[in-house]
PDB file of C-alpha atoms and ligand atoms in Angstrom:
ATOM      1  CA  MET Q   1      85.603  32.062  54.481  1.00 67.00           C
ATOM      2  CA  THR Q   2      85.588  28.039  55.572  1.00 75.00           C
ATOM      3  CA  PHE Q   3      86.451  26.683  58.651  1.00 83.00           C
ATOM      4  CA  GLU Q   4      87.673  22.801  59.320  1.00 84.00           C
ATOM      5  CA  PRO Q   5      85.278  21.505  61.496  1.00 87.00           C
ATOM      6  CA  GLY Q   6      85.472  22.087  65.107  1.00 92.00           C
ATOM      7  CA  PRO Q   7      83.656  22.852  68.083  1.00 94.00           C
ATOM      8  CA  PRO Q   8      81.958  26.209  68.482  1.00 97.00           C
ATOM      9  CA  VAL Q   9      83.890  29.253  70.575  1.00 97.00           C
ATOM     10  CA  ALA Q  10      80.167  29.741  72.494  1.00 97.00           C
ATOM     11  CA  LEU Q  11      77.086  28.433  72.281  1.00 98.00           C
ATOM     12  CA  PRO Q  12      74.843  32.132  73.366  1.00 98.00           C
ATOM     13  CA  HIS Q  13      71.241  31.082  75.081  1.00 97.00           C
ATOM     14  CA  SER Q  14      69.060  34.047  73.456  1.00 98.00           C
ATOM     15  CA  LEU Q  15      69.457  37.227  71.166  1.00 98.00           C
ATOM     16  CA  CYS Q  16      69.297  40.370  73.562  1.00 96.00           C
ATOM     17  CA  SER Q  17      69.062  43.180  71.072  1.00 98.00           C
ATOM     18  CA  VAL Q  18      69.878  44.700  67.605  1.00 98.00           C
ATOM     19  CA  THR Q  19      71.400  48.069  67.169  1.00 98.00           C
ATOM     20  CA  LEU Q  20      69.589  49.969  64.351  1.00 98.00           C
ATOM     21  CA  LEU Q  21      71.435  52.914  62.723  1.00 98.00           C
ATOM     22  CA  MET Q  22      69.330  55.064  60.666  1.00 98.00           C
ATOM     23  CA  PRO Q  23      69.866  59.389  59.791  1.00 97.00           C
ATOM     24  CA  ASP Q  24      66.573  59.830  62.247  1.00 97.00           C
ATOM     25  CA  PRO Q  25      66.872  57.712  65.267  1.00 98.00           C
ATOM     26  CA  GLY Q  26      64.578  60.488  67.274  1.00 97.00           C
ATOM     27  CA  THR Q  27      61.702  60.123  65.062  1.00 97.00           C
ATOM     28  CA  ALA Q  28      61.714  56.100  64.657  1.00 98.00           C
ATOM     29  CA  ALA Q  29      62.198  56.043  68.750  1.00 98.00           C
ATOM     30  CA  ASP Q  30      58.797  58.236  68.871  1.00 97.00           C
ATOM     31  CA  PHE Q  31      57.615  55.857  66.888  1.00 98.00           C
ATOM     32  CA  TYR Q  32      58.502  52.326  68.692  1.00 98.00           C
ATOM     33  CA  THR Q  33      57.479  54.491  71.938  1.00 97.00           C
ATOM     34  CA  GLU Q  34      54.529  55.377  71.138  1.00 97.00           C
ATOM     35  CA  ALA Q  35      52.797  53.799  68.334  1.00 97.00           C
ATOM     36  CA  TRP Q  36      54.600  49.916  68.564  1.00 98.00           C
ATOM     37  CA  GLY Q  37      54.424  49.687  72.850  1.00 97.00           C
ATOM     38  CA  LEU Q  38      58.213  49.806  73.440  1.00 97.00           C
ATOM     39  CA  SER Q  39      59.845  51.812  76.478  1.00 96.00           C
ATOM     40  CA  ALA Q  40      62.673  54.158  76.347  1.00 97.00           C
ATOM     41  CA  VAL Q  41      65.679  53.344  78.996  1.00 96.00           C
ATOM     42  CA  GLU Q  42      67.579  55.322  78.102  1.00 95.00           C
ATOM     43  CA  ARG Q  43      67.731  58.030  75.667  1.00 95.00           C
ATOM     44  CA  ASP Q  44      70.960  60.380  75.111  1.00 93.00           C
ATOM     45  CA  GLY Q  45      70.732  63.219  73.163  1.00 93.00           C
ATOM     46  CA  THR Q  46      68.671  61.014  69.440  1.00 92.00           C
ATOM     47  CA  ALA Q  47      69.779  57.694  70.661  1.00 95.00           C
ATOM     48  CA  ALA Q  48      67.773  55.496  72.489  1.00 98.00           C
ATOM     49  CA  TRP Q  49      67.762  51.727  74.385  1.00 98.00           C
ATOM     50  CA  LEU Q  50      63.968  50.098  74.268  1.00 98.00           C
ATOM     51  CA  ARG Q  51      62.880  47.826  75.805  1.00 97.00           C
ATOM     52  CA  GLY Q  52      59.901  45.077  75.837  1.00 97.00           C
ATOM     53  CA  THR Q  53      58.127  44.261  79.071  1.00 95.00           C
ATOM     54  CA  GLY Q  54      60.637  41.146  79.654  1.00 94.00           C
ATOM     55  CA  THR Q  55      64.204  41.605  81.688  1.00 94.00           C
ATOM     56  CA  GLU Q  56      66.665  42.189  79.162  1.00 95.00           C
ATOM     57  CA  HIS Q  57      67.774  46.015  79.692  1.00 96.00           C
ATOM     58  CA  HIS Q  58      67.158  46.419  76.237  1.00 97.00           C
ATOM     59  CA  ILE Q  59      66.075  44.528  72.971  1.00 98.00           C
ATOM     60  CA  LEU Q  60      66.087  47.714  70.225  1.00 98.00           C
ATOM     61  CA  HIS Q  61      69.223  50.458  70.531  1.00 98.00           C
ATOM     62  CA  LEU Q  62      68.382  53.223  67.567  1.00 98.00           C
ATOM     63  CA  ALA Q  63      71.533  55.173  66.842  1.00 97.00           C
ATOM     64  CA  HIS Q  64      72.636  57.375  64.175  1.00 97.00           C
ATOM     65  CA  GLY Q  65      74.300  56.359  60.992  1.00 96.00           C
ATOM     66  CA  GLU Q  66      74.461  57.777  57.773  1.00 96.00           C
ATOM     67  CA  ARG Q  67      72.441  55.805  56.062  1.00 96.00           C
ATOM     68  CA  ASN Q  68      70.178  52.622  57.871  1.00 98.00           C
ATOM     69  CA  ALA Q  69      72.031  49.630  58.620  1.00 98.00           C
ATOM     70  CA  LEU Q  70      72.241  47.172  61.030  1.00 98.00           C
ATOM     71  CA  GLY Q  71      74.493  48.480  63.367  1.00 98.00           C
ATOM     72  CA  LYS Q  72      74.630  45.490  65.590  1.00 98.00           C
ATOM     73  CA  ILE Q  73      73.607  42.392  66.917  1.00 98.00           C
ATOM     74  CA  ALA Q  74      73.992  41.100  70.582  1.00 98.00           C
ATOM     75  CA  PHE Q  75      73.569  37.459  71.881  1.00 98.00           C
ATOM     76  CA  ALA Q  76      73.874  36.305  75.662  1.00 98.00           C
ATOM     77  CA  LEU Q  77      75.896  33.917  77.320  1.00 98.00           C
ATOM     78  CA  ARG Q  78      76.247  32.639  80.982  1.00 98.00           C
ATOM     79  CA  THR Q  79      79.694  33.185  82.282  1.00 98.00           C
ATOM     80  CA  ARG Q  80      82.675  35.921  81.873  1.00 98.00           C
ATOM     81  CA  ARG Q  81      84.386  32.359  81.563  1.00 98.00           C
ATOM     82  CA  GLU Q  82      82.785  31.747  78.192  1.00 98.00           C
ATOM     83  CA  VAL Q  83      83.275  35.114  76.732  1.00 98.00           C
ATOM     84  CA  ASP Q  84      87.264  34.792  77.062  1.00 98.00           C
ATOM     85  CA  ASP Q  85      86.914  31.649  75.802  1.00 98.00           C
ATOM     86  CA  ALA Q  86      84.940  32.782  73.182  1.00 98.00           C
ATOM     87  CA  ALA Q  87      87.854  35.831  72.193  1.00 98.00           C
ATOM     88  CA  ARG Q  88      90.219  33.086  72.143  1.00 98.00           C
ATOM     89  CA  ALA Q  89      88.950  30.499  69.981  1.00 98.00           C
ATOM     90  CA  LEU Q  90      87.745  33.485  67.404  1.00 98.00           C
ATOM     91  CA  ALA Q  91      91.427  34.825  67.327  1.00 97.00           C
ATOM     92  CA  ALA Q  92      92.187  31.174  66.084  1.00 96.00           C
ATOM     93  CA  LEU Q  93      89.888  31.156  63.286  1.00 97.00           C
ATOM     94  CA  ASP Q  94      91.359  34.741  62.213  1.00 97.00           C
ATOM     95  CA  VAL Q  95      87.173  35.881  62.965  1.00 98.00           C
ATOM     96  CA  PRO Q  96      88.576  40.131  63.626  1.00 98.00           C
ATOM     97  CA  VAL Q  97      87.606  40.487  67.542  1.00 98.00           C
ATOM     98  CA  VAL Q  98      87.376  44.458  67.417  1.00 98.00           C
ATOM     99  CA  ARG Q  99      86.176  44.527  71.293  1.00 98.00           C
ATOM    100  CA  GLU Q 100      88.296  42.120  73.265  1.00 98.00           C
ATOM    101  CA  PRO Q 101      86.810  40.871  76.439  1.00 98.00           C
ATOM    102  CA  GLY Q 102      86.305  43.534  78.552  1.00 98.00           C
ATOM    103  CA  PRO Q 103      83.324  45.635  81.040  1.00 98.00           C
ATOM    104  CA  LEU Q 104      81.138  46.945  78.205  1.00 97.00           C
ATOM    105  CA  ASP Q 105      80.258  51.095  78.144  1.00 92.00           C
ATOM    106  CA  GLY Q 106      77.325  50.790  76.589  1.00 90.00           C
ATOM    107  CA  ALA Q 107      73.638  51.500  78.529  1.00 93.00           C
ATOM    108  CA  GLY Q 108      73.155  48.188  80.145  1.00 94.00           C
ATOM    109  CA  GLY Q 109      76.397  47.618  81.127  1.00 95.00           C
ATOM    110  CA  GLY Q 110      77.686  43.840  81.360  1.00 97.00           C
ATOM    111  CA  TYR Q 111      80.778  42.238  79.976  1.00 98.00           C
ATOM    112  CA  GLY Q 112      81.991  41.187  76.701  1.00 98.00           C
ATOM    113  CA  LEU Q 113      83.076  41.549  73.006  1.00 98.00           C
ATOM    114  CA  TRP Q 114      82.728  42.280  69.953  1.00 98.00           C
ATOM    115  CA  PHE Q 115      83.893  40.585  66.835  1.00 98.00           C
ATOM    116  CA  VAL Q 116      83.050  40.439  62.906  1.00 98.00           C
ATOM    117  CA  ASP Q 117      81.553  37.971  60.985  1.00 98.00           C
ATOM    118  CA  PRO Q 118      82.503  37.344  57.028  1.00 97.00           C
ATOM    119  CA  GLU Q 119      79.629  39.683  55.813  1.00 98.00           C
ATOM    120  CA  GLY Q 120      80.856  42.739  57.924  1.00 98.00           C
ATOM    121  CA  ARG Q 121      78.128  42.261  60.801  1.00 98.00           C
ATOM    122  CA  LEU Q 122      78.897  43.147  64.137  1.00 98.00           C
ATOM    123  CA  VAL Q 123      78.225  40.687  66.900  1.00 98.00           C
ATOM    124  CA  GLU Q 124      78.564  40.901  70.463  1.00 98.00           C
ATOM    125  CA  LEU Q 125      78.571  38.348  72.941  1.00 98.00           C
ATOM    126  CA  SER Q 126      77.631  39.371  76.745  1.00 98.00           C
ATOM    127  CA  VAL Q 127      76.883  38.574  80.273  1.00 98.00           C
ATOM    128  CA  GLU Q 128      76.179  40.403  83.393  1.00 96.00           C
ATOM    129  CA  LEU Q 129      73.918  43.164  81.580  1.00 94.00           C
ATOM    130  CA  GLU Q 130      71.671  44.900  83.714  1.00 91.00           C
ATOM    131  CA  ALA Q 131      68.005  43.605  84.090  1.00 89.00           C
ATOM    132  CA  VAL Q 132      65.283  45.538  84.488  1.00 90.00           C
ATOM    133  CA  PRO Q 133      62.084  44.523  86.414  1.00 87.00           C
ATOM    134  CA  TYR Q 134      59.440  42.643  84.912  1.00 88.00           C
ATOM    135  CA  ARG Q 135      57.150  44.999  83.568  1.00 86.00           C
ATOM    136  CA  ASP Q 136      53.411  44.182  84.571  1.00 79.00           C
ATOM    137  CA  ILE Q 137      50.665  44.334  81.508  1.00 77.00           C
ATOM    138  CA  ARG Q 138      47.642  44.837  83.110  1.00 73.00           C
ATOM    139  CA  GLY Q 139      44.405  43.863  80.848  1.00 73.00           C
ATOM    140  CA  ARG Q 140      45.428  42.913  77.058  1.00 84.00           C
ATOM    141  CA  GLU Q 141      47.723  45.869  76.247  1.00 90.00           C
ATOM    142  CA  ALA Q 142      49.992  45.115  73.185  1.00 93.00           C
ATOM    143  CA  VAL Q 143      53.208  45.214  74.821  1.00 95.00           C
ATOM    144  CA  PRO Q 144      56.005  43.413  72.493  1.00 97.00           C
ATOM    145  CA  ARG Q 145      57.523  40.805  75.550  1.00 95.00           C
ATOM    146  CA  LYS Q 146      60.718  40.308  73.671  1.00 97.00           C
ATOM    147  CA  LEU Q 147      63.022  40.298  70.298  1.00 98.00           C
ATOM    148  CA  ALA Q 148      61.687  37.334  68.306  1.00 98.00           C
ATOM    149  CA  HIS Q 149      63.996  36.967  65.761  1.00 98.00           C
ATOM    150  CA  ALA Q 150      66.168  39.177  63.660  1.00 98.00           C
ATOM    151  CA  VAL Q 151      66.070  38.063  59.461  1.00 98.00           C
ATOM    152  CA  LEU Q 152      69.446  39.006  57.915  1.00 98.00           C
ATOM    153  CA  ASN Q 153      69.658  39.305  54.321  1.00 98.00           C
ATOM    154  CA  THR Q 154      73.325  36.715  53.088  1.00 98.00           C
ATOM    155  CA  VAL Q 155      75.252  37.361  49.362  1.00 98.00           C
ATOM    156  CA  ASP Q 156      75.928  33.785  50.644  1.00 98.00           C
ATOM    157  CA  ILE Q 157      73.520  31.984  52.488  1.00 98.00           C
ATOM    158  CA  ASP Q 158      75.664  28.565  52.986  1.00 98.00           C
ATOM    159  CA  ALA Q 159      78.344  30.158  54.356  1.00 97.00           C
ATOM    160  CA  THR Q 160      77.078  32.720  56.489  1.00 98.00           C
ATOM    161  CA  THR Q 161      74.628  29.763  57.840  1.00 98.00           C
ATOM    162  CA  GLY Q 162      77.883  27.840  58.131  1.00 97.00           C
ATOM    163  CA  PHE Q 163      79.648  30.610  60.284  1.00 98.00           C
ATOM    164  CA  TYR Q 164      77.030  30.926  62.639  1.00 98.00           C
ATOM    165  CA  THR Q 165      76.854  27.336  62.676  1.00 98.00           C
ATOM    166  CA  ARG Q 166      80.050  26.411  63.180  1.00 97.00           C
ATOM    167  CA  VAL Q 167      80.977  29.581  65.505  1.00 98.00           C
ATOM    168  CA  LEU Q 168      77.954  29.855  67.431  1.00 98.00           C
ATOM    169  CA  GLY Q 169      76.427  26.257  67.571  1.00 98.00           C
ATOM    170  CA  MET Q 170      73.565  27.825  66.088  1.00 98.00           C
ATOM    171  CA  ARG Q 171      71.010  24.962  64.630  1.00 98.00           C
ATOM    172  CA  VAL Q 172      69.125  24.939  61.872  1.00 98.00           C
ATOM    173  CA  SER Q 173      65.518  24.221  62.650  1.00 98.00           C
ATOM    174  CA  ASP Q 174      64.586  24.978  58.481  1.00 98.00           C
ATOM    175  CA  TRP Q 175      65.348  25.955  55.288  1.00 98.00           C
ATOM    176  CA  SER Q 176      62.785  27.571  52.610  1.00 97.00           C
ATOM    177  CA  GLU Q 177      64.063  26.184  49.827  1.00 97.00           C
ATOM    178  CA  HIS Q 178      67.340  27.469  49.190  1.00 97.00           C
ATOM    179  CA  GLN Q 179      66.276  30.675  50.159  1.00 98.00           C
ATOM    180  CA  MET Q 180      66.153  31.346  53.461  1.00 98.00           C
ATOM    181  CA  SER Q 181      67.584  29.411  56.933  1.00 98.00           C
ATOM    182  CA  PHE Q 182      65.894  29.644  60.258  1.00 98.00           C
ATOM    183  CA  LEU Q 183      68.576  28.782  63.420  1.00 98.00           C
ATOM    184  CA  ARG Q 184      67.680  28.128  66.538  1.00 98.00           C
ATOM    185  CA  CYS Q 185      70.125  28.579  69.909  1.00 98.00           C
ATOM    186  CA  ASN Q 186      67.200  27.773  72.242  1.00 98.00           C
ATOM    187  CA  SER Q 187      64.224  26.807  71.944  1.00 98.00           C
ATOM    188  CA  ASP Q 188      62.451  29.455  69.950  1.00 98.00           C
ATOM    189  CA  HIS Q 189      62.604  27.896  65.853  1.00 98.00           C
ATOM    190  CA  HIS Q 190      64.599  31.155  65.310  1.00 98.00           C
ATOM    191  CA  VAL Q 191      66.302  33.664  66.484  1.00 98.00           C
ATOM    192  CA  ILE Q 192      68.172  34.740  63.188  1.00 98.00           C
ATOM    193  CA  ALA Q 193      67.590  33.518  59.946  1.00 98.00           C
ATOM    194  CA  PHE Q 194      69.359  34.424  56.393  1.00 98.00           C
ATOM    195  CA  ASN Q 195      67.784  35.229  53.244  1.00 98.00           C
ATOM    196  CA  GLN Q 196      69.482  34.901  50.504  1.00 98.00           C
ATOM    197  CA  ALA Q 197      69.860  38.702  48.372  1.00 98.00           C
ATOM    198  CA  PRO Q 198      71.657  40.480  46.091  1.00 98.00           C
ATOM    199  CA  TRP Q 199      73.079  42.602  49.048  1.00 98.00           C
ATOM    200  CA  THR Q 200      73.940  42.627  52.590  1.00 98.00           C
ATOM    201  CA  SER Q 201      71.421  44.505  54.331  1.00 98.00           C
ATOM    202  CA  LEU Q 202      69.323  43.944  57.445  1.00 98.00           C
ATOM    203  CA  ASN Q 203      65.462  42.379  56.453  1.00 98.00           C
ATOM    204  CA  HIS Q 204      63.968  43.230  59.241  1.00 98.00           C
ATOM    205  CA  VAL Q 205      63.017  42.723  63.044  1.00 98.00           C
ATOM    206  CA  ALA Q 206      60.504  40.525  64.581  1.00 98.00           C
ATOM    207  CA  TYR Q 207      58.937  41.510  68.033  1.00 98.00           C
ATOM    208  CA  GLU Q 208      56.962  38.573  69.840  1.00 98.00           C
ATOM    209  CA  LEU Q 209      53.821  39.345  71.859  1.00 97.00           C
ATOM    210  CA  PRO Q 210      52.705  37.349  74.362  1.00 94.00           C
ATOM    211  CA  SER Q 211      49.377  35.941  72.840  1.00 95.00           C
ATOM    212  CA  ILE Q 212      47.769  35.626  69.218  1.00 96.00           C
ATOM    213  CA  ASP Q 213      44.894  38.171  71.446  1.00 96.00           C
ATOM    214  CA  HIS Q 214      47.592  40.111  72.059  1.00 96.00           C
ATOM    215  CA  PHE Q 215      49.231  40.281  68.073  1.00 97.00           C
ATOM    216  CA  MET Q 216      45.965  41.139  66.882  1.00 97.00           C
ATOM    217  CA  ARG Q 217      45.052  43.842  69.121  1.00 96.00           C
ATOM    218  CA  GLY Q 218      48.803  44.808  68.481  1.00 97.00           C
ATOM    219  CA  ILE Q 219      47.836  45.403  64.790  1.00 98.00           C
ATOM    220  CA  GLY Q 220      44.818  46.682  65.316  1.00 97.00           C
ATOM    221  CA  LYS Q 221      46.370  49.528  67.759  1.00 96.00           C
ATOM    222  CA  LEU Q 222      48.567  50.310  64.913  1.00 97.00           C
ATOM    223  CA  LYS Q 223      45.509  50.188  62.397  1.00 97.00           C
ATOM    224  CA  ARG Q 224      43.569  53.107  65.087  1.00 96.00           C
ATOM    225  CA  ALA Q 225      47.017  55.419  64.819  1.00 96.00           C
ATOM    226  CA  GLY Q 226      46.853  55.548  61.200  1.00 97.00           C
ATOM    227  CA  ILE Q 227      49.617  53.004  61.003  1.00 97.00           C
ATOM    228  CA  ALA Q 228      48.228  49.716  58.114  1.00 95.00           C
ATOM    229  CA  PRO Q 229      50.640  46.789  57.720  1.00 97.00           C
ATOM    230  CA  MET Q 230      52.635  46.345  54.351  1.00 97.00           C
ATOM    231  CA  TRP Q 231      51.967  42.451  54.828  1.00 97.00           C
ATOM    232  CA  GLY Q 232      50.113  40.404  57.290  1.00 96.00           C
ATOM    233  CA  PRO Q 233      48.554  39.463  59.560  1.00 98.00           C
ATOM    234  CA  GLY Q 234      49.353  36.084  58.829  1.00 97.00           C
ATOM    235  CA  ARG Q 235      51.224  32.948  59.906  1.00 97.00           C
ATOM    236  CA  HIS Q 236      54.410  31.546  58.325  1.00 96.00           C
ATOM    237  CA  GLY Q 237      54.854  27.944  57.459  1.00 94.00           C
ATOM    238  CA  PRO Q 238      58.265  27.671  58.840  1.00 96.00           C
ATOM    239  CA  GLY Q 239      58.628  28.436  62.648  1.00 97.00           C
ATOM    240  CA  ASP Q 240      54.260  28.511  62.606  1.00 97.00           C
ATOM    241  CA  ASN Q 241      54.488  32.105  63.780  1.00 97.00           C
ATOM    242  CA  THR Q 242      51.838  34.495  63.341  1.00 98.00           C
ATOM    243  CA  PHE Q 243      53.212  37.804  60.982  1.00 98.00           C
ATOM    244  CA  SER Q 244      52.519  41.331  60.139  1.00 98.00           C
ATOM    245  CA  TYR Q 245      54.994  43.656  58.809  1.00 98.00           C
ATOM    246  CA  PHE Q 246      54.961  47.401  59.177  1.00 98.00           C
ATOM    247  CA  THR Q 247      57.812  49.949  58.489  1.00 98.00           C
ATOM    248  CA  ASP Q 248      59.075  52.405  61.229  1.00 98.00           C
ATOM    249  CA  PRO Q 249      59.800  56.168  60.404  1.00 98.00           C
ATOM    250  CA  ALA Q 250      63.025  55.141  58.663  1.00 98.00           C
ATOM    251  CA  GLY Q 251      62.005  52.616  56.518  1.00 98.00           C
ATOM    252  CA  LEU Q 252      62.988  49.738  58.209  1.00 98.00           C
ATOM    253  CA  VAL Q 253      61.134  46.468  58.374  1.00 98.00           C
ATOM    254  CA  CYS Q 254      59.178  45.364  61.904  1.00 98.00           C
ATOM    255  CA  GLU Q 255      57.089  42.787  62.483  1.00 98.00           C
ATOM    256  CA  TYR Q 256      54.870  41.506  65.129  1.00 98.00           C
ATOM    257  CA  THR Q 257      54.513  37.779  66.125  1.00 98.00           C
ATOM    258  CA  SER Q 258      53.513  35.408  68.255  1.00 98.00           C
ATOM    259  CA  GLU Q 259      53.283  31.644  68.629  1.00 98.00           C
ATOM    260  CA  VAL Q 260      56.344  30.545  67.270  1.00 97.00           C
ATOM    261  CA  ALA Q 261      57.179  26.909  67.604  1.00 98.00           C
ATOM    262  CA  GLN Q 262      59.210  25.451  70.352  1.00 98.00           C
ATOM    263  CA  ILE Q 263      61.534  22.986  69.208  1.00 97.00           C
ATOM    264  CA  ASP Q 264      62.404  19.902  70.989  1.00 97.00           C
ATOM    265  CA  GLU Q 265      66.161  19.317  70.665  1.00 96.00           C
ATOM    266  CA  ASP Q 266      65.515  15.739  70.342  1.00 95.00           C
ATOM    267  CA  ALA Q 267      62.296  14.954  67.980  1.00 96.00           C
ATOM    268  CA  TRP Q 268      63.071  17.852  65.633  1.00 97.00           C
ATOM    269  CA  LEU Q 269      63.903  17.225  61.941  1.00 95.00           C
ATOM    270  CA  CYS Q 270      65.726  20.113  59.931  1.00 97.00           C
ATOM    271  CA  ARG Q 271      62.568  20.225  56.317  1.00 96.00           C
ATOM    272  CA  VAL Q 272      63.059  22.187  53.248  1.00 97.00           C
ATOM    273  CA  TRP Q 273      59.631  23.785  52.590  1.00 96.00           C
ATOM    274  CA  PRO Q 274      58.840  24.818  49.250  1.00 95.00           C
ATOM    275  CA  ARG Q 275      57.337  28.310  49.299  1.00 94.00           C
ATOM    276  CA  THR Q 276      54.067  27.416  48.069  1.00 92.00           C
ATOM    277  CA  PRO Q 277      51.224  30.057  49.021  1.00 89.00           C
ATOM    278  CA  GLU Q 278      49.680  27.140  51.163  1.00 89.00           C
ATOM    279  CA  LEU Q 279      52.829  26.816  53.133  1.00 89.00           C
ATOM    280  CA  SER Q 280      53.771  30.394  53.294  1.00 88.00           C
ATOM    281  CA  ASP Q 281      50.659  32.127  54.243  1.00 93.00           C
ATOM    282  CA  GLN Q 282      48.778  29.224  55.609  1.00 96.00           C
ATOM    283  CA  TRP Q 283      45.563  31.396  56.839  1.00 96.00           C
ATOM    284  CA  GLY Q 284      45.502  32.180  53.526  1.00 95.00           C
ATOM    285  CA  THR Q 285      44.869  35.873  55.095  1.00 96.00           C
ATOM    286  CA  ALA Q 286      48.405  37.549  53.558  1.00 96.00           C
ATOM    287  CA  GLY Q 287      48.688  36.314  50.050  1.00 94.00           C
ATOM    288  CA  PRO Q 288      52.011  36.783  48.751  1.00 93.00           C
ATOM    289  CA  PRO Q 289      54.403  39.692  50.001  1.00 94.00           C
ATOM    290  CA  PRO Q 290      53.739  42.518  48.564  1.00 96.00           C
ATOM    291  CA  ALA Q 291      56.897  44.347  45.905  1.00 97.00           C
ATOM    292  CA  SER Q 292      56.898  47.386  48.648  1.00 97.00           C
ATOM    293  CA  VAL Q 293      57.718  45.218  51.728  1.00 97.00           C
ATOM    294  CA  ARG Q 294      60.260  43.601  49.261  1.00 97.00           C
ATOM    295  CA  GLU Q 295      62.006  46.223  48.527  1.00 98.00           C
ATOM    296  CA  HIS Q 296      62.058  47.458  52.066  1.00 98.00           C
ATOM    297  CA  MET Q 297      63.209  44.124  53.602  1.00 98.00           C
ATOM    298  CA  ALA Q 298      66.019  44.390  50.753  1.00 98.00           C
ATOM    299  CA  GLY Q 299      66.893  47.997  51.756  1.00 98.00           C
ATOM    300  CA  ILE Q 300      70.699  49.290  50.659  1.00 98.00           C
ATOM    301  CA  PRO Q 301      73.785  47.592  50.728  1.00 98.00           C
ATOM    302  CA  ASP Q 302      75.478  47.680  54.189  1.00 97.00           C
ATOM    303  CA  PRO Q 303      79.024  48.605  54.134  1.00 97.00           C
ATOM    304  CA  GLY Q 304      79.435  46.557  57.286  1.00 97.00           C
ATOM    305  CA  TYR Q 305      81.059  47.140  60.616  1.00 97.00           C
ATOM    306  CA  PHE Q 306      84.549  47.445  58.591  1.00 96.00           C
ATOM    307  CA  GLY Q 307      83.220  49.733  55.928  1.00 95.00           C
ATOM    308  CA  ARG Q 308      81.329  52.629  58.243  1.00 90.00           C
ATOM    309  CA  ALA Q 309      84.990  53.134  59.568  1.00 74.00           C
ATOM    310  CA  GLY Q 310      84.425  56.566  58.436  1.00 58.00           C
ATOM    311  CA  ASP Q 311      80.664  56.625  60.063  1.00 55.00           C
ATOM    312  CA  ARG Q 312      82.117  56.011  63.719  1.00 51.00           C
TER     313      ARG Q 312
HETATM  314 FE1  FE2 D   1      60.179  37.583  60.686  1.00 71.94          FE
END
């Protein structure tokens, strides 16, 4: 799917939440609430909506699926008019809008639309989601503040990067050779990144800790609970963020991160980073990613929204 140059259909200002599908969301919800540091806002059977300390109603939605998959990725717009305009512009580009603008009936409500990207990912654009009070954490408890980013495996990094820059006006902050592209929609270095891979799937979801001290305390808390990082801690080159990767009970990869680079739109220069050990692991503490974490990051082929029609 290629598009003529033109204005974006919308300009999201933040990544709100991801929905992960898995055979046993209840067990994963226990992990994310008891070990990872999130709190349940709502539970419905085995499905759960989980928050961090920020005002997003939820940042992670866990729901049942026959197989592990990315259920949805949600971005915030500012006004209903932007949602309505986006629907018309998406239709004009022949991008399938599978939920027309209107009230959203999921937890947190709001007003929005759903569309499907060329690789089958379901994307929500929304406004007016119910906010929750900032959760004041006393002391240095390691609780994620918000989603930092989602990394998505793609079979065509150029086409997929092109879609998100053209359609959602995202800017490419950096490339890691021709293997990964890092895209931003606000001052954070990236809110999504694409990784060239043999099939489409979720690579991992990253959660931002408020400081490097919280980040290290989070790793320690998990370690005391018998949960060791699969890779990390370390500090990436592109984005300059700290990283430590774990797997949840479903086998999906989750990351603690902090100190992601902040972008000055007027001064930033996009670079292509060589994939050298010194740049991939600035501190030299993590080493290269072990085969086990790469296997979990590859996951299984995701049939996408239309391919899951039988599951719904
Ligand atoms: Fe990451």
